[in-house]
Tab-separated table of C-alpha atoms in Angstrom:
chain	number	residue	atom	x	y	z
A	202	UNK	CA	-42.440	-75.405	-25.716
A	203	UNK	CA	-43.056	-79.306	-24.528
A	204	UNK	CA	-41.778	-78.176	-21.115
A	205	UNK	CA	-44.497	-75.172	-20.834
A	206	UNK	CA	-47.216	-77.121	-22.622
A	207	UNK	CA	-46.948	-79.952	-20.244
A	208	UNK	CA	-46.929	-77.587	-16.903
A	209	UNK	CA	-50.299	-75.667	-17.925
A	210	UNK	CA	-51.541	-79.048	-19.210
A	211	UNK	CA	-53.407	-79.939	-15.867
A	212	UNK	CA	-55.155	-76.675	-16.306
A	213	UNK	CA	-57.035	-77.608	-19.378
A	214	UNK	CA	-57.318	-81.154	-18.005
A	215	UNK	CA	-59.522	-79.368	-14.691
A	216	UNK	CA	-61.445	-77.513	-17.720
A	217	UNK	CA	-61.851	-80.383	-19.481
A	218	UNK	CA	-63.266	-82.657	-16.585
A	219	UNK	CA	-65.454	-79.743	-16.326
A	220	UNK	CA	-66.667	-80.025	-19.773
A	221	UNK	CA	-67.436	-83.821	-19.231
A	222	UNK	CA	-69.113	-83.288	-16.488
A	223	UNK	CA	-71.616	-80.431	-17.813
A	224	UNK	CA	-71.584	-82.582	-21.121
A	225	UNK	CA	-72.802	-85.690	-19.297
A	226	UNK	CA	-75.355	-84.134	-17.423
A	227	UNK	CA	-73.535	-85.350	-14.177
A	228	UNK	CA	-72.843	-81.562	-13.334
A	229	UNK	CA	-76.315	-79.864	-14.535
A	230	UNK	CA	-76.398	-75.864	-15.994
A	231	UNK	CA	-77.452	-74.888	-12.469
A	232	UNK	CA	-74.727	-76.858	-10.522
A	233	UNK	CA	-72.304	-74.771	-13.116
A	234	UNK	CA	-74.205	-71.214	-12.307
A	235	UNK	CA	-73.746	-71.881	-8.204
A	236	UNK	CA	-70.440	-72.939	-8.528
A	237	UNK	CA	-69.391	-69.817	-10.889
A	238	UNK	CA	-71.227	-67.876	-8.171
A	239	UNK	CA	-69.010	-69.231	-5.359
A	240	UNK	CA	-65.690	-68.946	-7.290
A	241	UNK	CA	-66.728	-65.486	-8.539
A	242	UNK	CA	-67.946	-63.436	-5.186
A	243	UNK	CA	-66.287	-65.886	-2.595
A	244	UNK	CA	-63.370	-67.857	-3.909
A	245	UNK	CA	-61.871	-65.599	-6.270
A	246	UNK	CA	-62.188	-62.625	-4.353
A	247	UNK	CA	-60.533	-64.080	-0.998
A	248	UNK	CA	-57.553	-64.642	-3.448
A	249	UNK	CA	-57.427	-61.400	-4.564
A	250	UNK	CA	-58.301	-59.580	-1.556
A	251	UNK	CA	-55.446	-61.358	-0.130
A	252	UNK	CA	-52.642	-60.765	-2.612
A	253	UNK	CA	-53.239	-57.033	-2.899
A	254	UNK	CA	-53.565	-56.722	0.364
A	255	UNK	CA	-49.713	-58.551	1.328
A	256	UNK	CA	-48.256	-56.438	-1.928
A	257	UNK	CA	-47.301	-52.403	-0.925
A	258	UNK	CA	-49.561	-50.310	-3.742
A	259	UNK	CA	-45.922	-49.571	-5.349
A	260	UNK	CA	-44.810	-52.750	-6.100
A	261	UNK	CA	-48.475	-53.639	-8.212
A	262	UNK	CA	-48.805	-50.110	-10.016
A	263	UNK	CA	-47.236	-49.529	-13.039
A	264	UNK	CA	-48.196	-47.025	-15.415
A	265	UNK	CA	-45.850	-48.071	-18.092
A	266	UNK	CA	-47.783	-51.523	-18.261
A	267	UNK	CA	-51.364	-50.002	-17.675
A	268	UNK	CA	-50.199	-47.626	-20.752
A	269	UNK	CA	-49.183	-50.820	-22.928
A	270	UNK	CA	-52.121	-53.026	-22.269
A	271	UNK	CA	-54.354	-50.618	-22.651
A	272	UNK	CA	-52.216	-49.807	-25.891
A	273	UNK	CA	-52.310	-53.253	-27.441
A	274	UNK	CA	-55.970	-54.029	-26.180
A	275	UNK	CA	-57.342	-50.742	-27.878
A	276	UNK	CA	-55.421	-51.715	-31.472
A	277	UNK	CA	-57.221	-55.215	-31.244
A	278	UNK	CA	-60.395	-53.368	-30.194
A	279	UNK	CA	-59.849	-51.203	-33.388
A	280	UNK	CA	-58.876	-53.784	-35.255
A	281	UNK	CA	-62.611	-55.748	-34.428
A	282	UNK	CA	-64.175	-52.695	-34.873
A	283	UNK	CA	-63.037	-52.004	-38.168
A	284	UNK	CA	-63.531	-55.327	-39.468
A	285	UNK	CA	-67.504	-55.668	-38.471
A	286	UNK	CA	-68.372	-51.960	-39.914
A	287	UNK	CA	-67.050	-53.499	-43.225
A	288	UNK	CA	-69.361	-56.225	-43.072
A	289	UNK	CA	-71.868	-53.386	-42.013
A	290	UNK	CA	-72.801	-54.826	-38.845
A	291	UNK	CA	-74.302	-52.060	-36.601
A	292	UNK	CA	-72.591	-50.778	-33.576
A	293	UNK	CA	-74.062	-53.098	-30.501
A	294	UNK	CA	-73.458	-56.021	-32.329
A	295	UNK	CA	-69.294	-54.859	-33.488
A	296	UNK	CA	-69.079	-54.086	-29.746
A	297	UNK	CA	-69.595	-57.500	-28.775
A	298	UNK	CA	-67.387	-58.669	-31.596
A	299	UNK	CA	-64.619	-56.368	-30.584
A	300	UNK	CA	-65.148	-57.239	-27.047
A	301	UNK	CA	-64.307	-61.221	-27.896
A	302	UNK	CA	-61.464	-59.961	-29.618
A	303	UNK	CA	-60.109	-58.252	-26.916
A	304	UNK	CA	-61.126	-59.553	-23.905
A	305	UNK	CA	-59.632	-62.343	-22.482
A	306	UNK	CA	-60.738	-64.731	-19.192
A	307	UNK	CA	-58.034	-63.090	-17.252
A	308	UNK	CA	-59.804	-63.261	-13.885
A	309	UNK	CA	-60.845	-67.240	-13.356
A	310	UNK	CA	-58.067	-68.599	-16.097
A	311	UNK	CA	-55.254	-66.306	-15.938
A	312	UNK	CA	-54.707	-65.170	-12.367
A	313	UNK	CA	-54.530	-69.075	-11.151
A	314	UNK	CA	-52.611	-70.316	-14.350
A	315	UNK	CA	-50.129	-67.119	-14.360
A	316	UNK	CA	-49.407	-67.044	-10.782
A	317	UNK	CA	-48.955	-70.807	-10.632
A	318	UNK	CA	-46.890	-70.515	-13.883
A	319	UNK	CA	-44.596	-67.675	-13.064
A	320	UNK	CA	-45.103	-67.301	-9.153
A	321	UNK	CA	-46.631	-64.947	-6.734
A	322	UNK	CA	-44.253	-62.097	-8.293
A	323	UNK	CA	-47.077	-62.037	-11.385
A	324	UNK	CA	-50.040	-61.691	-9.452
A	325	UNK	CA	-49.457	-57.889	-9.183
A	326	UNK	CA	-49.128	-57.337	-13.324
A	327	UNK	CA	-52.003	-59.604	-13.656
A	328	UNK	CA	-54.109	-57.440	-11.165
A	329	UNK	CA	-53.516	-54.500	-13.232
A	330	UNK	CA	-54.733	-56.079	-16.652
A	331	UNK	CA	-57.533	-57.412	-14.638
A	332	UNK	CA	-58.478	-54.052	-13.518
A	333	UNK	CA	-58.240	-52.032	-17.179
A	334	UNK	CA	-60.310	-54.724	-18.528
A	335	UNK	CA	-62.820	-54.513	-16.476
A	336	UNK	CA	-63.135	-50.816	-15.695
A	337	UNK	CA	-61.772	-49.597	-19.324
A	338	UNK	CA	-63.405	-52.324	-21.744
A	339	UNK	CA	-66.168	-53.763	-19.626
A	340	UNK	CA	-67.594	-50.216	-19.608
A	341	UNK	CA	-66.831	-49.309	-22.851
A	342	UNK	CA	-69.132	-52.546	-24.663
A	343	UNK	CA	-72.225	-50.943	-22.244
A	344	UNK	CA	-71.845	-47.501	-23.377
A	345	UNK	CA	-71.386	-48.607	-27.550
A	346	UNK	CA	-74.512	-50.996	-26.987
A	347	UNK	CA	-76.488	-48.081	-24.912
A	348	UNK	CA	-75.402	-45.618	-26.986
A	349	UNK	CA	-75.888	-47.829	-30.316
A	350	UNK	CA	-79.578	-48.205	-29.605
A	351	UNK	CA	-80.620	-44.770	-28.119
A	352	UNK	CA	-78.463	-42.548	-30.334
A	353	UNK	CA	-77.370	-41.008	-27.221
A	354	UNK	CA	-74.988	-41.172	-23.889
A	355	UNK	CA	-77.762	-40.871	-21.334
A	356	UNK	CA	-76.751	-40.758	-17.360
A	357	UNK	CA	-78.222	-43.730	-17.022
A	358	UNK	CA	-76.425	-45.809	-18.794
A	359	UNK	CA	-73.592	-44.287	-17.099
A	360	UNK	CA	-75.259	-44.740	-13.613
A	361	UNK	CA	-75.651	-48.189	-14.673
A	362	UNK	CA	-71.621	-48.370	-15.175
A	363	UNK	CA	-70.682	-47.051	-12.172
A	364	UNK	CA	-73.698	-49.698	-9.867
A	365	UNK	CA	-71.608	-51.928	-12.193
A	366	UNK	CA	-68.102	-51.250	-11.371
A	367	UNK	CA	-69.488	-51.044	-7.199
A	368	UNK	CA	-70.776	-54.378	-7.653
A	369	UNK	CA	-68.246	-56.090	-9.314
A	370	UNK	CA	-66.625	-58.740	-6.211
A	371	UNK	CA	-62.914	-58.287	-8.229
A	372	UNK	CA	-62.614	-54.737	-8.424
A	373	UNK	CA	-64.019	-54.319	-4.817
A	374	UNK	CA	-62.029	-57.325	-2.897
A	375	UNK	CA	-58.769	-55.427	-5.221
A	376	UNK	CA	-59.208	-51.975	-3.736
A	377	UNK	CA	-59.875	-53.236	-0.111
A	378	UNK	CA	-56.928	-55.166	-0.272
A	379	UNK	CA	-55.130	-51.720	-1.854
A	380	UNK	CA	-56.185	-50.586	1.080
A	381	UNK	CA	-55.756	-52.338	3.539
A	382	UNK	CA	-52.202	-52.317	2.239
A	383	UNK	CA	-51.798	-48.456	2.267
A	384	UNK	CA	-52.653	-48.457	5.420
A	385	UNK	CA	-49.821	-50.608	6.445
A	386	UNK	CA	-52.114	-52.764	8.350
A	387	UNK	CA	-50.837	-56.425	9.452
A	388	UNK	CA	-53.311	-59.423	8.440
A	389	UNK	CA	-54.017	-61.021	11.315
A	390	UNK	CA	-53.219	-65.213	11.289
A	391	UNK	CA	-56.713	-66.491	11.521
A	392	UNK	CA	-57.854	-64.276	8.594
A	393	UNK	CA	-54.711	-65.187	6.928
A	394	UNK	CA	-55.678	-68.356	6.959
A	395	UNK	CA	-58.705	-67.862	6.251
A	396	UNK	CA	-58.130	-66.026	3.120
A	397	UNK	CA	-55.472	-68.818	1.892
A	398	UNK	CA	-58.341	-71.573	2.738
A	399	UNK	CA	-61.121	-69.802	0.833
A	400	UNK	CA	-58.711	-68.248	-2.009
A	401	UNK	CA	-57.385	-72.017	-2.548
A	402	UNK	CA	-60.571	-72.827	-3.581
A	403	UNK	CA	-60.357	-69.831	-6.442
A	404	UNK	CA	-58.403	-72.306	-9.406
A	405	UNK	CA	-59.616	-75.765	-9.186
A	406	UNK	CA	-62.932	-74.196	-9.065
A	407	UNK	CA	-63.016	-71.645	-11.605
A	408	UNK	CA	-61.279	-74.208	-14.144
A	409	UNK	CA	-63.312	-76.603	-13.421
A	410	UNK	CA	-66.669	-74.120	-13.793
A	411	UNK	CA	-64.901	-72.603	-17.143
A	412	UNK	CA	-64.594	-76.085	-18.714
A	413	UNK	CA	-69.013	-76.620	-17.572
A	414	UNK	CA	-70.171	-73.410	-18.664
A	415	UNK	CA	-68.300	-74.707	-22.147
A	416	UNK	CA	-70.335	-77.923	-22.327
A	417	UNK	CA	-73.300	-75.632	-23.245
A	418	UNK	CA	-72.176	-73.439	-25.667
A	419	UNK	CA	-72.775	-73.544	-29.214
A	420	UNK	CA	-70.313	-73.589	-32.087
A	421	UNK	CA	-72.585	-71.540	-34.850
A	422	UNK	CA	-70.951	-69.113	-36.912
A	423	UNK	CA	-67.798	-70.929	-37.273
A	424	UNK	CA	-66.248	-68.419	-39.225
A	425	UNK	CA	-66.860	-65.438	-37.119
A	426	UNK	CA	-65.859	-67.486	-34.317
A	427	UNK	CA	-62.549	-68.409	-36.049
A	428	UNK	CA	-61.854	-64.893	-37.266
A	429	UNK	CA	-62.907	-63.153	-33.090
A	430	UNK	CA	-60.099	-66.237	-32.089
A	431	UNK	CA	-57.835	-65.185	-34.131
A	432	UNK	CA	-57.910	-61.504	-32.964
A	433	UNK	CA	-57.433	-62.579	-29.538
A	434	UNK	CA	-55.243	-65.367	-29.437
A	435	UNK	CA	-52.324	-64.163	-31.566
A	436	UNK	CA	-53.713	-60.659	-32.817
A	437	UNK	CA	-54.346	-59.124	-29.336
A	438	UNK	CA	-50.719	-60.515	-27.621
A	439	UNK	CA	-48.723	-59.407	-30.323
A	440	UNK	CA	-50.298	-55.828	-30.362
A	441	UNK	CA	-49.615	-56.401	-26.805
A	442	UNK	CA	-45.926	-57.231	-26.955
A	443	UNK	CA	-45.314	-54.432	-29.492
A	444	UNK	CA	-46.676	-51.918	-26.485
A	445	UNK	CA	-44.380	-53.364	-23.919
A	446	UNK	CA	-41.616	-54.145	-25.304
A	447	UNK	CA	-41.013	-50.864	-27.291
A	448	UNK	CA	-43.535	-48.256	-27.342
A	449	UNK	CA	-44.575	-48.224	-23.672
A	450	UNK	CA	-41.045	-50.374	-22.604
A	451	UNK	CA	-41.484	-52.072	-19.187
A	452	UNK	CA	-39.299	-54.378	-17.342
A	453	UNK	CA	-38.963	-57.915	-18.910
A	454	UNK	CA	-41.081	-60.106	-16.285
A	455	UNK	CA	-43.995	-57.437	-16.590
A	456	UNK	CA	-43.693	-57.711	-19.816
A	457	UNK	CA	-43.981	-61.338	-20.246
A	458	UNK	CA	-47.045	-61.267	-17.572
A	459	UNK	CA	-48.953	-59.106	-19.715
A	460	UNK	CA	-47.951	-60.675	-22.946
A	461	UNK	CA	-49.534	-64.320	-21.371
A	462	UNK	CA	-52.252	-62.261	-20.068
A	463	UNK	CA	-53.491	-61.259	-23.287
A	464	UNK	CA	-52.733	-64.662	-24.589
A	465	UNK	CA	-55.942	-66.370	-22.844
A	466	UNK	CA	-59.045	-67.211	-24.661
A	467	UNK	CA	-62.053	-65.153	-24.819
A	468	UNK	CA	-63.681	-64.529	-21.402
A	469	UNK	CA	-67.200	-66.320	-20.384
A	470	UNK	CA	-68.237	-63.178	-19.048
A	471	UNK	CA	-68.732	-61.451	-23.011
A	472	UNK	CA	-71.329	-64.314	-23.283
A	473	UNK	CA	-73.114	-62.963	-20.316
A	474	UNK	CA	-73.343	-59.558	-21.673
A	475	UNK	CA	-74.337	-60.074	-25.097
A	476	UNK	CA	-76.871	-62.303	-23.653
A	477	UNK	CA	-78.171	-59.751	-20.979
A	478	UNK	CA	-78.096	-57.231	-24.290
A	479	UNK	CA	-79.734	-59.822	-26.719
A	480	UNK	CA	-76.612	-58.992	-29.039
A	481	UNK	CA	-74.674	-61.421	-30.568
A	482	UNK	CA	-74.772	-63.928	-28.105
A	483	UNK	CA	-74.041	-67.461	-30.709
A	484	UNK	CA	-71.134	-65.725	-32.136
A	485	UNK	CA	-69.722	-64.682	-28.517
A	486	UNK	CA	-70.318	-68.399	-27.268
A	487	UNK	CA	-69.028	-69.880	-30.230
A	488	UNK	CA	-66.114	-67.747	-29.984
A	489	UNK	CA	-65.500	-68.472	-26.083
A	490	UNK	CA	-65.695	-72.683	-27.269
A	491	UNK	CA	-63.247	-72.457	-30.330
A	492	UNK	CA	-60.842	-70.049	-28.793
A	493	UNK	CA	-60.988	-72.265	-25.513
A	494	UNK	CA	-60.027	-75.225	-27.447
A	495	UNK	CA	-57.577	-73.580	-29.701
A	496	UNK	CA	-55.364	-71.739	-26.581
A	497	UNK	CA	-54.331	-75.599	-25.105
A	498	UNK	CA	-51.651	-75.250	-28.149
A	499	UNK	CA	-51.437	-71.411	-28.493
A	500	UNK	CA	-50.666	-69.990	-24.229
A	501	UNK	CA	-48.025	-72.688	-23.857
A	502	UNK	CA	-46.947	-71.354	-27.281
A	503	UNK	CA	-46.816	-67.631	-26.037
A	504	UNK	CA	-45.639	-68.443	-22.360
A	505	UNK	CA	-42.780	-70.405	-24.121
A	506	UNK	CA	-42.264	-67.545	-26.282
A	507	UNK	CA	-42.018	-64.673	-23.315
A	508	UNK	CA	-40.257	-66.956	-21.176
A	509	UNK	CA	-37.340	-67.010	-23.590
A	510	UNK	CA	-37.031	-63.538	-24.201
């Protein structure tokens, strides 16, 4: 546990140097919105681009592991779900809450950390929890918040999904690099390097613009934040390891991948949403600060955990 704590200790030191720095004013909000901007349609998608691109389509596909993820993310979802119709919360706002629950900053937190943690072999797994979170869940909180205000499925809130998913930089630099790799085609060394240059820039970056965005988030509705960090810091990877360990059974490194996966704190990108929806969005932030804070004792925790089984 000291061993794993210590190794993904520098990356909450980057997200922490982040936090000074949009806490002091020395790195203002709209230094932290370019810099999220680079990481998230330049940095971070050179990365990806690259690794799916070197990796043949049937060593990153695995349905067993889609199957479980999508298995233990749902039950959390549920779980959320449940919960806020009990405290008779109407159905935009328990989408958000079930999205915090569930949703975890796999893209600018986990694909650095986990790759760095358990080596280039993860990136694939992490890809494909990447991928059903954003296509599965990310559409699923617009249609409940659509749906939740007009009473209705209209087409265009699904026309909206689908400009979504085509604009999204990490699902398209994913399935270019799919296929470029089912085409068998050869990268050639200057846009090798290239990629490697530019993707480098991907996890000092997107710590560094995780631990800024944090500096101006709120920490109101400490309870609901507490409760939403519980769901996805211990709730959500257990559900998680149940799934892939023995109801959807994958091989043991997958496994531990996805368990980690689910492991992060709540993404920044729920914030954005609820904001964009005008749902929820203090209990979303507050959840994306405690949760942050809490997971520098609770990943190590899990990564120790799946490393030893």
């Amino acid at each position: 546990m000291v061993e794993v704590f210590l190794r993904t200790l520098p990356f909450f030191v980057i997200i922490g140097l982040g936090f000074w720095a949009g806490r002091t004013r020395f790195f203002s909000p709209e230094a932290t919105a370019y810099l999220t901007k680079f990481v998230f349609f330049f940095a971070l998608s050179a990365m990806l681009f690259r690794f799916a691109a070197t990796l043949p389509f049937a060593e990153i596909f695995n349905g067993q592991l889609v199957m479980g993820y999508l298995w233990g993310t749902a039950g959390v979802y549920g779980i959320a779900s449940l919960v806020a119709f009990l405290r008779k919360l109407d159905v935009p706002t328990a989408a958000v809450e079930a999205q915090c629950a569930a949703i975890g900053n796999v893209g600018f937190l986990g694909l650095p950390m986990l790759a760095m943690l358990f080596g280039e072999a993860a990136i694939g797994p992490v890809m494909l929890v990447l991928s059903v979170d954003l296509i599965v869940f990310s559409s699923l909180i617009v249609i409940l918040i659509n749906g939740g205000r007009d009473g209705r499925l209209s087409l265009g809130t699904l026309r909206l999904i689908g400009l979504g998913l085509l604009k999204n930089p990490m699902i398209v630099s994913i399935s270019a690099g799919l296929i470029w790799s089912s085409l068998r085609l050869p990268i050639p060394g200057p846009l090798n390097d290239f990629l490697t240059i530019l993707g480098g820039a991907a996890t000092p970056g997107a710590l560094f613009a995780i631990g800024a965005s944090l500096a101006g988030r709120s920490a109101e509705r400490v309870q609901i934040a507490a409760w939403l960090s519980l769901c996805k810091l211990i709730i959500h990877p257990v559900l998680v390891a149940l799934a892939v360990l023995w109801v959807f059974p994958v091989d043991a490194f997958s496994a531990s991948v996805a368990i980690a996966a689910a492991a992060l704190p709540v993404a920044g990108n729920v914030y954005m949403l609820a904001a964009h929806y005008g749902v929820a969005p203090q209990r979303a932030s507050a959840a994306i600060l405690l949760s942050t804070a809490v997971s520098i004792l609770t990943v190590p925790a899990f990564i120790a955990w799946v490393s030893a089984v």
